[in-house]
């Protein structure tokens, strides 16, 4: 792979020279037989199917269950790259928690004029029910999945702060398991930091956030919408790995001011709920009255301090795309330091000058819905047809406040294995961050998502993205 | 354990047991169809009746050919008791209780579902039927082996076993119910070859045709077979065997939880009607009445267990 790379390739940089972090892997790969690797790749798929690591795609009744394609070439980060990244993430996540506590209590940042009031007050993700309340341990975002993209040797950007219910950690764990099974010799040769402690740390972190009335061994439950949810595999996987109960809303009710689950021996109290349903569905008495997924009355129990809900209701205001552009200010406001990690340049289309700029440069920009997720409702300018651009421009003009725009990033690439050779594909990274009163814990690495189609920038699993094992090397 | 989990385990194992039972019924029916083509139609009809899907079948077909019956019982998704539907339901329940299962059990169930979905994607030709039925049986054995070999003997195991034996008791009782007239001691065709074929079919439907012979009952008699299927405590599909398994597993639960429920009494009452009993007294009571009452009781027991251990919403 010698020559000029238009995009920064994490294996071979811009000029085709293998970077240090990949040197040992590259040597190993050069000795491998392509046929054997193809066979291994098929084995991995069989393994994923057999163990049921599958997901459902919304709006697709056929092909009910799909696999997230797994690529066998790891994404490798040097210890020193990771240390810097982790520091930046920790700073940002700490700021997010301080921001949430402030927004729901004294609102200093609004009074200081660093974040405009209307962005909070008029925001669906802001929950007035949380005002004047402090959750157990003062933790709002127990689990965060900070999406990071890279454009060059030292250029990392935060793309999104997923502060609600970030998913994907089960894939991170299973990807490593798969790699260990497929290529044990590789791990003997190259020292990679383990990720397998995550479930144990998650349990410990959630337990540390239990209400003060809970005993020394708090009961933890994962709340899932059920077996037809696209992320059900992950819900059951995490419950299993943590030794927690896996519950649905109808297993729970309020008993004597606590949340209790219906067991074969009557109702039993639970202390911490790791919920994998949205705020809106949590409590039909407080939020969406149609919700069948939540627990009627849970918000009263919560406000009485008798249950921990992770992440806290209303935490979504921190990862709202309209708030995102203020994040450097938010970090500075609460930590007194400059943000270590950069934001991607962002135009808020609600601002008149910005709207004009975005309309004029639509073909070069990525435009996102403020409340969208999973890559839906998003325009990738360079990949769009003239007609698509025109249609989107109309939508933008009709509701400019609904959109933000960002430049098309030159996302870094990592090679994937295609039948016989290595081919560069764009990637992002989602490290997983645990927050408790005892501190912030980040699993080394995270989930690398890769856009499998040549040239594509969309890494979402619902739209043709795959995953890779992510290695942080030991020094 | 969550009530929902107990329910999921119970139903998962009922469905898995049902898969195997349907395969066995088809196998017995297919044998008759091959060897005695004149009896085929009525034999297939009783297979459909025994499976408890007569109404659904009759709404779709007006004859009982082996092609139609086999298709309906194996791969018709509109039939909630077809192998394909039941395998899917078993796997859905396994997903629901994933955290209660060992990797081995989960993978066995998931593999069963993948294998059977693929196997039953297209109509099964008669020449392929034996191997398809064989695969269904093998997959069943795989799940059972994983259960026995890897699961802790705790409440999870108890609920799994209770589901298995409620379903099995119901199945054996239905087979006797549909064929009870061939088992009466004084039917008109005693000793005829028709008898032998019918009896053998009944025994095959519960995989007991060889064990019956092993036990040295040199002569096949109606009362001998009825005795075997209802009262024999060595036969793993007899009513007596099933109910004593249910009673033991319920007892383990009572011991574990320190609490007895209405279902415990109910199960013991059903068991007491089979204990120290000889087949003659059952014939005196009326075989048909006895079996009908048993089916009713075993189903009420199932419901009582569901409510005592809070399976439902």
Coordinates of N, CA and C in Angstrom, one line a residue, chain A residues 4 39 89 241 281 308 367 425 430:
Chain A
X4 N -0.2 7.8 -2.5 CA -0.9 8.9 -1.8 C -2.3 8.5 -1.3
X39 N -12.2 -17.9 5.0 CA -12.8 -19.0 5.8 C -13.1 -18.5 7.2
X89 N -12.3 12.8 26.7 CA -13.7 12.3 26.9 C -14.1 12.5 28.3
X241 N -24.5 -10.7 31.6 CA -23.1 -10.5 32.0 C -23.0 -9.8 33.3
X281 N -41.4 7.1 27.3 CA -42.1 5.8 27.6 C -42.0 5.4 29.0
X308 N -33.0 4.4 41.4 CA -32.1 5.1 40.5 C -32.5 4.7 39.1
X367 N -26.2 17.7 6.6 CA -27.3 18.4 7.4 C -28.0 17.4 8.2
X425 N -11.7 1.9 4.3 CA -13.1 2.3 4.5 C -13.2 3.2 5.6
X430 N -16.9 4.7 19.0 CA -17.8 5.0 20.1 C -17.2 4.4 21.4

